[in-house]
CSV table of C-alpha atoms in Angstrom, one decimal:
chain,number,residue,atom,x,y,z
A,49,MET,CA,3.4,-13.9,16.3
A,50,SER,CA,1.8,-16.8,14.4
A,51,HIS,CA,1.0,-16.7,10.7
A,52,VAL,CA,-2.8,-16.6,11.5
A,53,THR,CA,-2.5,-13.6,13.7
A,54,PHE,CA,-0.3,-11.8,11.2
A,55,THR,CA,-2.7,-12.7,8.4
A,56,LEU,CA,-5.6,-11.3,10.4
A,57,LEU,CA,-3.7,-8.1,11.1
A,58,MET,CA,-3.0,-7.7,7.4
A,59,ALA,CA,-6.7,-8.3,6.7
A,60,LEU,CA,-7.6,-5.6,9.1
A,61,LEU,CA,-5.0,-3.2,7.6
A,62,ILE,CA,-6.3,-4.0,4.0
A,63,SER,CA,-9.9,-3.6,5.1
A,64,GLY,CA,-9.3,-0.2,6.7
A,65,ALA,CA,-7.3,1.0,3.7
A,66,VAL,CA,-9.7,-0.2,1.1
A,67,ALA,CA,-12.6,1.7,2.9
A,68,LEU,CA,-10.7,5.0,2.7
A,69,PRO,CA,-10.7,5.9,-1.0
A,70,GLY,CA,-13.5,7.6,-2.8
A,71,ASP,CA,-16.4,9.9,-1.9
A,72,ARG,CA,-18.4,7.9,0.7
A,73,SER,CA,-20.1,8.6,3.9
A,74,GLY,CA,-18.6,7.4,7.2
A,75,ARG,CA,-21.3,4.7,7.5
A,76,GLU,CA,-20.5,3.4,4.0
A,77,ARG,CA,-16.9,3.2,4.8
A,78,VAL,CA,-17.5,1.2,8.0
A,79,TYR,CA,-19.7,-1.2,6.0
A,80,SER,CA,-17.1,-1.5,3.3
A,81,ALA,CA,-14.3,-2.2,5.8
A,82,ALA,CA,-16.4,-4.8,7.7
A,83,TYR,CA,-17.4,-6.5,4.4
A,84,THR,CA,-13.8,-6.6,3.2
A,85,PHE,CA,-12.6,-8.0,6.5
A,86,LEU,CA,-15.2,-10.7,6.5
A,87,VAL,CA,-14.4,-11.7,2.9
A,88,CYS,CA,-10.7,-11.8,3.8
A,89,VAL,CA,-11.4,-14.0,6.8
A,90,ALA,CA,-13.6,-16.3,4.7
A,91,SER,CA,-10.8,-16.5,2.1
A,92,ILE,CA,-8.2,-17.3,4.8
A,93,VAL,CA,-10.3,-20.1,6.2
A,94,GLY,CA,-11.3,-21.4,2.8
A,95,GLY,CA,-7.7,-21.2,1.5
A,96,GLY,CA,-6.4,-22.9,4.6
A,97,TRP,CA,-8.7,-25.8,4.2
A,98,LEU,CA,-7.9,-26.1,0.5
A,99,MET,CA,-4.2,-26.2,1.2
A,100,TYR,CA,-4.8,-28.8,4.0
A,101,LEU,CA,-6.8,-31.0,1.6
A,102,VAL,CA,-4.2,-30.6,-1.2
A,103,HIS,CA,-1.1,-31.1,0.9
A,104,GLY,CA,-2.5,-33.0,3.9
B,375,MET,CA,-16.2,44.3,-16.6
B,376,ARG,CA,-16.3,41.1,-14.5
B,377,PRO,CA,-14.5,41.3,-11.2
B,378,ALA,CA,-11.5,39.1,-10.9
B,379,VAL,CA,-12.3,36.3,-8.6
B,380,LYS,CA,-9.5,34.4,-7.0
B,381,SER,CA,-10.6,30.8,-7.3
B,382,PRO,CA,-9.5,28.4,-4.6
B,383,ARG,CA,-7.0,25.7,-5.4
B,384,THR,CA,-9.2,23.0,-7.0
B,385,ALA,CA,-8.5,19.7,-8.5
B,386,ARG,CA,-8.6,21.4,-11.9
B,387,SER,CA,-5.5,23.3,-11.2
B,388,VAL,CA,-3.3,20.3,-10.3
B,389,PRO,CA,-1.3,19.1,-13.2
B,390,ALA,CA,-1.4,15.3,-13.6
B,391,ALA,CA,2.4,15.0,-13.5
B,392,ALA,CA,2.7,16.9,-10.3
B,393,LEU,CA,0.0,14.7,-8.8
B,394,ALA,CA,1.8,11.5,-9.9
B,395,VAL,CA,5.2,12.6,-8.6
B,396,PHE,CA,4.0,14.2,-5.3
B,397,GLY,CA,1.6,11.3,-4.7
B,398,TRP,CA,4.4,8.9,-5.1
B,399,LEU,CA,7.0,10.8,-3.0
B,400,VAL,CA,4.7,11.7,-0.1
B,401,PRO,CA,2.4,8.8,0.9
B,402,GLY,CA,-1.2,9.9,0.1
B,403,GLY,CA,0.2,13.2,-1.2
B,404,GLY,CA,-2.2,13.1,-4.2
B,405,TYR,CA,-5.1,13.7,-1.7
B,406,LEU,CA,-3.3,16.8,-0.3
B,407,LEU,CA,-3.0,18.3,-3.7
B,408,ILE,CA,-6.7,18.0,-4.4
B,409,GLY,CA,-7.6,19.3,-1.0
B,410,ARG,CA,-8.6,16.1,0.9
B,411,LYS,CA,-6.6,16.5,4.0
B,412,ARG,CA,-8.2,13.8,6.1
B,413,GLN,CA,-7.6,11.1,3.5
B,414,PHE,CA,-4.1,12.4,3.1
B,415,ALA,CA,-3.4,12.2,6.8
B,416,LEU,CA,-4.9,8.7,7.1
B,417,PHE,CA,-2.9,7.3,4.1
B,418,LEU,CA,0.3,9.0,5.3
B,419,LEU,CA,-0.2,7.3,8.7
B,420,LEU,CA,-1.0,3.9,7.2
B,421,VAL,CA,1.8,3.8,4.6
B,422,SER,CA,4.4,5.2,7.0
B,423,THR,CA,3.4,2.8,9.8
B,424,ALA,CA,3.4,-0.2,7.5
B,425,PHE,CA,6.8,0.7,6.1
B,426,ALA,CA,8.3,1.5,9.5
B,427,ALA,CA,7.0,-1.8,10.9
B,428,GLY,CA,8.5,-3.6,7.8
B,429,LEU,CA,11.9,-2.0,8.4
B,430,ALA,CA,11.7,-2.9,12.1
B,431,LEU,CA,11.2,-6.5,11.2
B,432,HIS,CA,14.1,-6.4,8.8
B,433,GLY,CA,12.0,-6.9,5.7
B,434,GLY,CA,13.9,-7.2,2.4
B,435,ASN,CA,13.9,-4.0,0.3
B,436,LEU,CA,16.4,-4.9,-2.4
B,437,TRP,CA,15.8,-6.3,-5.9
B,438,PRO,CA,16.0,-10.1,-5.7
B,439,GLN,CA,19.5,-11.3,-6.6
B,440,PRO,CA,20.0,-14.3,-9.0
B,441,ASP,CA,21.3,-16.5,-6.2
B,442,GLU,CA,18.2,-15.8,-4.2
B,443,LEU,CA,16.0,-16.8,-7.2
B,444,GLN,CA,17.9,-20.0,-7.9
B,445,GLY,CA,15.7,-23.0,-7.9
B,446,LEU,CA,12.5,-21.0,-8.2
B,447,ASP,CA,10.1,-21.6,-11.2
B,448,GLY,CA,9.4,-18.8,-13.6
B,449,PHE,CA,6.1,-17.6,-12.0
B,450,THR,CA,7.6,-17.5,-8.5
B,451,THR,CA,10.6,-15.5,-9.9
B,452,LEU,CA,8.2,-13.1,-11.5
B,453,LEU,CA,6.3,-12.7,-8.2
B,454,ALA,CA,9.6,-12.1,-6.3
B,455,GLN,CA,10.6,-9.4,-8.9
B,456,ALA,CA,7.2,-7.8,-8.8
B,457,GLY,CA,7.5,-7.7,-5.0
B,458,GLY,CA,10.8,-5.9,-5.3
B,459,LEU,CA,9.3,-3.4,-7.7
B,460,VAL,CA,6.2,-2.7,-5.5
B,461,LYS,CA,8.3,-1.8,-2.5
B,462,GLY,CA,9.6,1.2,-4.4
B,463,LEU,CA,6.0,2.5,-4.8
B,464,ALA,CA,6.1,3.5,-1.1
B,465,GLY,CA,8.0,6.6,-2.4
B,466,GLY,CA,9.4,8.9,0.2
B,467,PRO,CA,9.8,6.2,3.0
B,468,TYR,CA,11.5,3.9,0.5
B,469,LEU,CA,13.9,6.6,-0.6
B,470,LEU,CA,14.7,7.6,3.0
B,471,ALA,CA,15.4,4.0,3.9
B,472,ARG,CA,17.8,3.7,1.0
B,473,LEU,CA,19.3,7.1,1.8
B,474,PHE,CA,20.0,6.0,5.4
B,475,ASP,CA,21.7,2.9,4.0
B,476,TYR,CA,19.0,0.4,4.9
B,477,SER,CA,19.6,-2.5,2.5
B,478,GLN,CA,18.3,-5.9,3.4
B,479,GLY,CA,18.2,-8.8,1.0
B,480,PHE,CA,15.8,-11.8,1.4
B,481,LEU,CA,16.5,-13.6,4.7
B,482,GLN,CA,15.0,-16.9,5.7
B,483,GLY,CA,12.8,-16.6,8.8
B,484,ARG,CA,9.2,-15.7,9.7
B,485,LEU,CA,9.8,-12.2,11.0
B,486,HIS,CA,11.7,-11.2,7.9
B,487,GLU,CA,8.9,-12.5,5.8
B,488,TYR,CA,6.4,-10.5,7.8
B,489,GLY,CA,8.6,-7.4,7.3
B,490,THR,CA,8.9,-7.9,3.6
B,491,MET,CA,5.1,-8.3,3.4
B,492,LEU,CA,4.6,-5.1,5.2
B,493,LEU,CA,7.0,-3.2,2.9
B,494,VAL,CA,5.1,-4.6,-0.1
B,495,MET,CA,1.8,-3.6,1.6
B,496,ALA,CA,3.1,0.0,2.1
B,497,GLY,CA,3.9,0.3,-1.6
B,498,LEU,CA,0.5,-1.1,-2.6
B,499,LEU,CA,-1.4,1.2,-0.2
B,500,ASN,CA,0.5,4.2,-1.7
B,501,LEU,CA,-0.4,3.0,-5.2
B,502,LEU,CA,-4.1,2.8,-4.1
B,503,ALA,CA,-4.0,6.3,-2.7
B,504,LEU,CA,-2.4,7.6,-5.9
B,505,ALA,CA,-4.9,5.9,-8.1
B,506,ASP,CA,-7.8,7.1,-6.1
B,507,SER,CA,-6.6,10.7,-6.0
B,508,TRP,CA,-6.1,10.5,-9.7
B,509,GLU,CA,-9.6,9.3,-10.2
B,510,LEU,CA,-11.1,12.0,-7.9
B,511,ARG,CA,-9.1,14.7,-9.7
B,512,LYS,CA,-10.7,13.5,-13.0
B,513,ALA,CA,-14.2,13.3,-11.5
B,514,GLU,CA,-13.9,16.8,-10.0
B,515,ARG,CA,-12.9,18.4,-13.3
């Protein structure tokens, strides 16, 4: 399994877990999970490019 | 005379210490004590699965030894030690792994890193469940 695949799996796990706490409706939880997952993916891509620019 | 009403077990009747200890020992157990069974089941599943996958990949569960930290700067050492501490937050699964003599230091290799990351994640997820059940208990009082 490549680092990218594992990182995406972790992002999926974190998104699901972060959506579970609190008093929210099912729809809110789905939105929250989707939002967190997209933010994670954006951070992974952004961080990857940043490291590429810093280290080459 | 007012009739004695047997009140259901509510968040009010759960002592904070019991919630903290049970929530740590049983992944998501804090939810069970305040009567949120679905959240309990989901967190139990998530934390146990993450921990089991971490063990299957031979993730490191021991406190980092000085020779493993040799050559690392202060911040990285602190992160490694924090990672060692966080794995213990998984509670029951962590204690069971130690009981059954699972002891793995840090090994070089991608799969071991994945395993260690999953063990850390299991601890953090249990901490999230514990903190949320604590907050819900306070809110329901």
